PDB file of C-alpha atoms in Angstrom:
ATOM      1  CA  MET A   1     -41.345 -33.348  30.667  1.00 67.00           C
ATOM      2  CA  THR A   2     -38.921 -34.998  33.509  1.00 74.00           C
ATOM      3  CA  GLY A   3     -36.011 -32.845  34.466  1.00 74.00           C
ATOM      4  CA  THR A   4     -33.854 -35.243  32.290  1.00 85.00           C
ATOM      5  CA  GLN A   5     -35.889 -35.026  29.295  1.00 84.00           C
ATOM      6  CA  SER A   6     -35.136 -31.561  30.121  1.00 80.00           C
ATOM      7  CA  LEU A   7     -32.390 -32.442  29.966  1.00 86.00           C
ATOM      8  CA  GLU A   8     -31.407 -34.295  26.856  1.00 90.00           C
ATOM      9  CA  ALA A   9     -34.064 -32.181  24.787  1.00 86.00           C
ATOM     10  CA  ARG A  10     -32.174 -28.449  25.192  1.00 86.00           C
ATOM     11  CA  ALA A  11     -28.864 -30.559  24.574  1.00 93.00           C
ATOM     12  CA  ALA A  12     -30.431 -32.193  21.538  1.00 92.00           C
ATOM     13  CA  LEU A  13     -31.014 -28.319  20.153  1.00 88.00           C
ATOM     14  CA  GLY A  14     -28.055 -26.929  21.575  1.00 90.00           C
ATOM     15  CA  GLY A  15     -26.043 -29.809  19.408  1.00 94.00           C
ATOM     16  CA  PHE A  16     -28.300 -28.611  16.319  1.00 92.00           C
ATOM     17  CA  PHE A  17     -28.097 -24.848  16.726  1.00 87.00           C
ATOM     18  CA  ALA A  18     -24.081 -25.500  16.918  1.00 92.00           C
ATOM     19  CA  LEU A  19     -24.036 -27.653  13.644  1.00 93.00           C
ATOM     20  CA  ALA A  20     -26.205 -25.533  11.374  1.00 88.00           C
ATOM     21  CA  SER A  21     -24.129 -22.243  12.455  1.00 84.00           C
ATOM     22  CA  TYR A  22     -20.477 -24.086  12.250  1.00 88.00           C
ATOM     23  CA  ILE A  23     -22.030 -25.610   8.939  1.00 89.00           C
ATOM     24  CA  THR A  24     -23.730 -20.821   7.562  1.00 82.00           C
ATOM     25  CA  ALA A  25     -19.852 -19.828   9.463  1.00 81.00           C
ATOM     26  CA  SER A  26     -17.988 -22.181   7.131  1.00 84.00           C
ATOM     27  CA  SER A  27     -20.439 -21.091   3.771  1.00 82.00           C
ATOM     28  CA  ALA A  28     -18.997 -18.791   1.203  1.00 81.00           C
ATOM     29  CA  TRP A  29     -21.863 -17.298   0.410  1.00 76.00           C
ATOM     30  CA  ILE A  30     -22.334 -16.121   4.056  1.00 75.00           C
ATOM     31  CA  HIS A  31     -19.123 -13.211   4.054  1.00 76.00           C
ATOM     32  CA  ARG A  32     -20.050 -11.752   0.504  1.00 82.00           C
ATOM     33  CA  GLY A  33     -22.725  -9.562   1.538  1.00 79.00           C
ATOM     34  CA  THR A  34     -22.657  -5.867   3.397  1.00 85.00           C
ATOM     35  CA  ARG A  35     -22.571  -5.051   7.147  1.00 84.00           C
ATOM     36  CA  LYS A  36     -26.004  -4.411   7.173  1.00 88.00           C
ATOM     37  CA  SER A  37     -27.539  -7.291   4.901  1.00 86.00           C
ATOM     38  CA  PHE A  38     -25.153  -9.016   7.086  1.00 85.00           C
ATOM     39  CA  ASP A  39     -26.888  -7.205  10.210  1.00 89.00           C
ATOM     40  CA  ARG A  40     -30.433  -7.668   8.884  1.00 90.00           C
ATOM     41  CA  ALA A  41     -30.152 -11.298   8.513  1.00 87.00           C
ATOM     42  CA  VAL A  42     -29.132 -12.303  12.285  1.00 88.00           C
ATOM     43  CA  ASN A  43     -31.819  -9.880  13.329  1.00 93.00           C
ATOM     44  CA  ILE A  44     -34.202 -11.852  11.861  1.00 93.00           C
ATOM     45  CA  ALA A  45     -33.032 -15.347  12.648  1.00 91.00           C
ATOM     46  CA  PHE A  46     -32.484 -13.573  16.518  1.00 93.00           C
ATOM     47  CA  VAL A  47     -36.081 -12.642  16.154  1.00 95.00           C
ATOM     48  CA  ALA A  48     -38.099 -15.518  14.175  1.00 95.00           C
ATOM     49  CA  SER A  49     -35.796 -18.540  16.139  1.00 92.00           C
ATOM     50  CA  ARG A  50     -36.629 -17.205  19.946  1.00 94.00           C
ATOM     51  CA  PHE A  51     -40.523 -16.269  18.934  1.00 96.00           C
ATOM     52  CA  GLY A  52     -40.561 -19.854  16.933  1.00 95.00           C
ATOM     53  CA  LEU A  53     -39.750 -22.111  19.880  1.00 92.00           C
ATOM     54  CA  TYR A  54     -41.705 -19.502  22.259  1.00 95.00           C
ATOM     55  CA  ILE A  55     -44.808 -20.467  19.718  1.00 96.00           C
ATOM     56  CA  LEU A  56     -44.540 -24.591  19.418  1.00 94.00           C
ATOM     57  CA  VAL A  57     -43.004 -24.509  23.105  1.00 92.00           C
ATOM     58  CA  PHE A  58     -45.391 -22.942  25.287  1.00 94.00           C
ATOM     59  CA  LEU A  59     -48.862 -22.737  22.777  1.00 94.00           C
ATOM     60  CA  VAL A  60     -48.870 -25.217  20.155  1.00 96.00           C
ATOM     61  CA  LEU A  61     -47.614 -27.457  22.337  1.00 93.00           C
ATOM     62  CA  HIS A  62     -48.149 -26.673  26.178  1.00 92.00           C
ATOM     63  CA  PHE A  63     -45.603 -27.266  27.858  1.00 90.00           C
ATOM     64  CA  ALA A  64     -45.344 -25.973  31.610  1.00 90.00           C
ATOM     65  CA  VAL A  65     -43.602 -23.075  32.848  1.00 90.00           C
ATOM     66  CA  ARG A  66     -40.224 -25.019  34.557  1.00 85.00           C
ATOM     67  CA  GLY A  67     -37.214 -23.496  36.438  1.00 84.00           C
ATOM     68  CA  ASP A  68     -36.863 -20.945  38.525  1.00 86.00           C
ATOM     69  CA  VAL A  69     -39.241 -18.475  36.736  1.00 90.00           C
ATOM     70  CA  PRO A  70     -42.370 -20.022  38.521  1.00 88.00           C
ATOM     71  CA  THR A  71     -39.916 -20.145  42.133  1.00 86.00           C
ATOM     72  CA  PHE A  72     -37.353 -17.492  41.746  1.00 90.00           C
ATOM     73  CA  TYR A  73     -40.285 -14.745  40.009  1.00 91.00           C
ATOM     74  CA  VAL A  74     -43.620 -15.217  39.766  1.00 93.00           C
ATOM     75  CA  LEU A  75     -44.398 -15.859  43.302  1.00 92.00           C
ATOM     76  CA  PRO A  76     -42.160 -12.713  44.796  1.00 93.00           C
ATOM     77  CA  ALA A  77     -44.011 -10.798  42.197  1.00 93.00           C
ATOM     78  CA  ARG A  78     -47.345 -11.679  43.467  1.00 94.00           C
ATOM     79  CA  ALA A  79     -46.540 -11.063  46.751  1.00 93.00           C
ATOM     80  CA  ALA A  80     -45.103  -7.418  46.016  1.00 93.00           C
ATOM     81  CA  LEU A  81     -48.531  -6.795  44.293  1.00 93.00           C
ATOM     82  CA  LEU A  82     -50.129  -7.891  47.580  1.00 94.00           C
ATOM     83  CA  HIS A  83     -48.046  -5.145  48.912  1.00 93.00           C
ATOM     84  CA  LYS A  84     -45.860  -7.241  51.024  1.00 93.00           C
ATOM     85  CA  LEU A  85     -41.745  -6.120  51.564  1.00 91.00           C
ATOM     86  CA  PRO A  86     -38.949  -8.010  50.377  1.00 89.00           C
ATOM     87  CA  TYR A  87     -36.946  -9.535  52.541  1.00 88.00           C
ATOM     88  CA  ILE A  88     -38.933  -8.789  55.985  1.00 90.00           C
ATOM     89  CA  ASP A  89     -42.400 -11.433  54.184  1.00 90.00           C
ATOM     90  CA  TYR A  90     -41.198 -12.846  51.771  1.00 88.00           C
ATOM     91  CA  PRO A  91     -37.318 -14.040  50.484  1.00 87.00           C
ATOM     92  CA  THR A  92     -36.034 -12.948  46.849  1.00 85.00           C
ATOM     93  CA  SER A  93     -32.574 -13.569  45.070  1.00 84.00           C
ATOM     94  CA  TYR A  94     -32.029 -10.475  43.545  1.00 87.00           C
ATOM     95  CA  ALA A  95     -32.485  -6.660  43.899  1.00 89.00           C
ATOM     96  CA  PRO A  96     -35.297  -4.892  45.932  1.00 86.00           C
ATOM     97  CA  LEU A  97     -37.367  -3.920  43.236  1.00 91.00           C
ATOM     98  CA  HIS A  98     -36.947  -6.345  40.457  1.00 91.00           C
ATOM     99  CA  ALA A  99     -40.707  -8.546  42.131  1.00 92.00           C
ATOM    100  CA  THR A 100     -42.128  -4.954  41.421  1.00 92.00           C
ATOM    101  CA  LEU A 101     -41.322  -4.548  37.406  1.00 93.00           C
ATOM    102  CA  ASP A 102     -42.391  -8.633  37.878  1.00 94.00           C
ATOM    103  CA  GLY A 103     -45.883  -7.503  39.184  1.00 94.00           C
ATOM    104  CA  GLY A 104     -46.065  -5.044  36.152  1.00 95.00           C
ATOM    105  CA  LEU A 105     -45.332  -7.610  33.891  1.00 96.00           C
ATOM    106  CA  LEU A 106     -47.890 -10.073  35.850  1.00 96.00           C
ATOM    107  CA  LEU A 107     -50.806  -7.461  35.604  1.00 95.00           C
ATOM    108  CA  LEU A 108     -50.396  -7.347  32.134  1.00 95.00           C
ATOM    109  CA  TRP A 109     -51.323 -11.264  31.775  1.00 95.00           C
ATOM    110  CA  ASN A 110     -51.377 -13.120  34.386  1.00 94.00           C
ATOM    111  CA  SER A 111     -49.242 -15.850  33.683  1.00 94.00           C
ATOM    112  CA  PRO A 112     -45.776 -16.987  34.151  1.00 95.00           C
ATOM    113  CA  LEU A 113     -45.343 -16.897  30.013  1.00 96.00           C
ATOM    114  CA  VAL A 114     -44.872 -13.362  30.365  1.00 96.00           C
ATOM    115  CA  ILE A 115     -41.990 -12.811  31.803  1.00 95.00           C
ATOM    116  CA  ILE A 116     -40.598 -15.165  29.326  1.00 95.00           C
ATOM    117  CA  LEU A 117     -41.872 -13.230  27.009  1.00 96.00           C
ATOM    118  CA  PHE A 118     -40.755 -10.130  28.686  1.00 96.00           C
ATOM    119  CA  ALA A 119     -36.856 -11.969  28.421  1.00 95.00           C
ATOM    120  CA  ILE A 120     -37.253 -12.646  24.771  1.00 96.00           C
ATOM    121  CA  VAL A 121     -38.320  -8.906  23.528  1.00 97.00           C
ATOM    122  CA  ALA A 122     -36.076  -7.276  25.265  1.00 96.00           C
ATOM    123  CA  GLU A 123     -33.290  -9.555  24.238  1.00 96.00           C
ATOM    124  CA  CYS A 124     -34.395  -8.690  20.087  1.00 95.00           C
ATOM    125  CA  PHE A 125     -33.763  -5.364  21.355  1.00 95.00           C
ATOM    126  CA  LEU A 126     -30.151  -5.690  22.883  1.00 96.00           C
ATOM    127  CA  LEU A 127     -28.414  -7.368  19.652  1.00 95.00           C
ATOM    128  CA  PRO A 128     -28.290  -4.922  17.642  1.00 93.00           C
ATOM    129  CA  VAL A 129     -26.445  -2.859  21.037  1.00 94.00           C
ATOM    130  CA  TRP A 130     -24.292  -5.636  22.004  1.00 94.00           C
ATOM    131  CA  MET A 131     -23.046  -6.468  18.268  1.00 92.00           C
ATOM    132  CA  ARG A 132     -22.005  -2.681  18.004  1.00 92.00           C
ATOM    133  CA  LEU A 133     -20.365  -2.835  20.637  1.00 94.00           C
ATOM    134  CA  SER A 134     -19.084  -5.695  20.403  1.00 91.00           C
ATOM    135  CA  ARG A 135     -17.628  -4.466  17.474  1.00 90.00           C
ATOM    136  CA  GLN A 136     -16.508  -1.438  18.645  1.00 92.00           C
ATOM    137  CA  PHE A 137     -14.305  -3.454  21.130  1.00 90.00           C
ATOM    138  CA  LEU A 138     -13.173  -6.710  18.732  1.00 84.00           C
TER     139      LEU A 138
END
């Protein structure tokens, strides 16, 4: 998949989910339930969509990891695993500990996919926190 095709696919996917979100949010049935049932539905949809897309894109369709993950995450993480020093032995755009933490993930599964999977898992745990904080703030 070329860069243009990737951009087109992202735009199409974003447009589809924007339309689906608008239709869902304007439906009357979404406003009938309790806050707990709404939160549960949002969490389930979020987790299912993230893991579903991950499985489809990387495990079923076997797309290669692109973007900043191979360059800005994996290469410094592998350098950190070789006991090299950030900013001296390898360039990094992030804090010095970032490459070491990514290196720990690469020890679990030596693939760029582990960094994406970790980001998805972190998002799934943070969504309820963001929902609670946004309700308190707003």
